[in-house]
XYZ file of C-alpha atoms in Angstrom:
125
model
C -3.041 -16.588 2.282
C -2.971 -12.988 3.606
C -5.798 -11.590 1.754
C -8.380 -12.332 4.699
C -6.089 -11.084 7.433
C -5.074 -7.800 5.183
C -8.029 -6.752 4.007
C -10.372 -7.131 7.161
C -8.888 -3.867 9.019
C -9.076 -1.480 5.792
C -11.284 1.621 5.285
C -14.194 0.822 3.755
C -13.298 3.137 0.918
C -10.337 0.822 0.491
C -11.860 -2.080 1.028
C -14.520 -1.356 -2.142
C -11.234 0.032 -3.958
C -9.785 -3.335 -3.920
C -13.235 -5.366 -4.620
C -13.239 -3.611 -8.045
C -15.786 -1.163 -8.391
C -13.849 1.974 -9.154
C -12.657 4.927 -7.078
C -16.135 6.810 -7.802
C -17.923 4.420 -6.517
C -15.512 4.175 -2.956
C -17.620 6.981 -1.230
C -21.520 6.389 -1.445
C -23.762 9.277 -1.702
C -24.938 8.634 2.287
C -21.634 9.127 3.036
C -21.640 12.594 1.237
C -24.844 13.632 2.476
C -24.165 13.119 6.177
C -21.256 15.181 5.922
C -22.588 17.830 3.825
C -25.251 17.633 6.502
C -22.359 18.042 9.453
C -21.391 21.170 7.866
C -18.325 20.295 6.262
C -18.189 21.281 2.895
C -14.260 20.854 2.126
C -13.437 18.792 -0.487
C -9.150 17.499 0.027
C -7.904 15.756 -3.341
C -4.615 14.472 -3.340
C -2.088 12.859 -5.479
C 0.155 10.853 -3.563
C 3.762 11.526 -5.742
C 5.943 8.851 -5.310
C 4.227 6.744 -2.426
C 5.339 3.411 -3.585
C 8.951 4.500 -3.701
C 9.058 6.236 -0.516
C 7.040 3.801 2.202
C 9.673 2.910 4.442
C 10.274 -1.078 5.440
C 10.571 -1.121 9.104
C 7.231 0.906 9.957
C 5.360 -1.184 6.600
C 6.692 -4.506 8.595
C 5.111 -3.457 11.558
C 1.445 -2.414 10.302
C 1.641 -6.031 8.412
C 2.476 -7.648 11.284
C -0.385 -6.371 13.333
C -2.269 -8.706 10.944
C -0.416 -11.740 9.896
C 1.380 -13.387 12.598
C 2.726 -16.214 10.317
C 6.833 -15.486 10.421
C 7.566 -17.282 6.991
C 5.020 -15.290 5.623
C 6.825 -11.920 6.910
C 10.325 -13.261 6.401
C 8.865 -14.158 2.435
C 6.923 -10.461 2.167
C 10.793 -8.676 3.696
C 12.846 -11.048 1.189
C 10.762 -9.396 -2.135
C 10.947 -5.951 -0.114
C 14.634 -6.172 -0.237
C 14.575 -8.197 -3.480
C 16.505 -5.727 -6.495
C 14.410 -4.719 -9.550
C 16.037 -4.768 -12.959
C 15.144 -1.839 -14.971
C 15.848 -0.648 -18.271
C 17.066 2.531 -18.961
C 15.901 4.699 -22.074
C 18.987 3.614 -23.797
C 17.670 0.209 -23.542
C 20.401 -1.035 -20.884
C 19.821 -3.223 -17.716
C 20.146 -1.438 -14.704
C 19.325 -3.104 -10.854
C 17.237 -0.639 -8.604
C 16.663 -1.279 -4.740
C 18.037 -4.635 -3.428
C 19.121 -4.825 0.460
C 20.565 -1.715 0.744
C 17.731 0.349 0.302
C 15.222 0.671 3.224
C 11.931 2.468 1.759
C 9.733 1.500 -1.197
C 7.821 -0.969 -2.518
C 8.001 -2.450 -6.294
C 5.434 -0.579 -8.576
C 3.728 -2.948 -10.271
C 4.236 -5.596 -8.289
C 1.285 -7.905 -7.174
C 1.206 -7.214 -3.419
C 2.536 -3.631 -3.666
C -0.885 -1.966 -3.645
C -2.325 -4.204 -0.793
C 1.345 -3.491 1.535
C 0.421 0.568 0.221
C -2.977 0.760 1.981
C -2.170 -1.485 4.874
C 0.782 1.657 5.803
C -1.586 3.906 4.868
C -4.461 2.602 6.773
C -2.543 3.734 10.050
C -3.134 7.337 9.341
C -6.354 6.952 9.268
């Protein structure tokens, strides 16, 4: 239901990302040419450490909805923000991570987590 609305405002890099050919494939070679050709010939890799624990609610709300306007669909996508995780320890016990409390992060692993990562992300670009 919000895959249309999501993905139509992503970087094209993102938006290739996400239609499964793999990150090597994200930048074409016109790309690279044009701005080899502009004189830029920095290259900036980065590792993102801990994004998904560290994306904070209130400003992820807000870049999703730019894009859905539907407000069970936002209540729904805060409710599993806010939802705890239950994790288990090396020992092998239960522990509960997040829940309401906590105001930043999304759930690695979780089936939206990657889209609700590149739709905050998106705004810095």
């Amino acid at each position: 239901m919000a895959d249309p609305a999501a993905r139509a405002p992503l970087a094209k890099p993102v938006q290739a990302q996400q239609n499964g050919q793999n990150a090597s494939r994200c930048i074409s070679f016109t790309s690279v040419s044009k701005t080899l050709g502009r004189n830029n010939t920095e290259v900036v890799d980065a590792d993102l450490s801990q994004y998904f624990d560290t994306i904070p609610h209130g400003p992820l709300m807000q870049s999703v909805a730019r894009r859905i306007v539907d407000r069970h669909m936002l209540r729904l996508l805060k409710m599993w923000l806010e939802a705890p995780v239950e994790i288990r320890t090396t020992t092998g016990a239960r522990r509960l991570t997040g829940g309401k409390r906590h105001k930043r992060g999304t759930p690695q692993g979780g089936v939206i987590s990657p889209l609700l990562a590149n739709l905050y992300m998106n705004r810095l670009q």
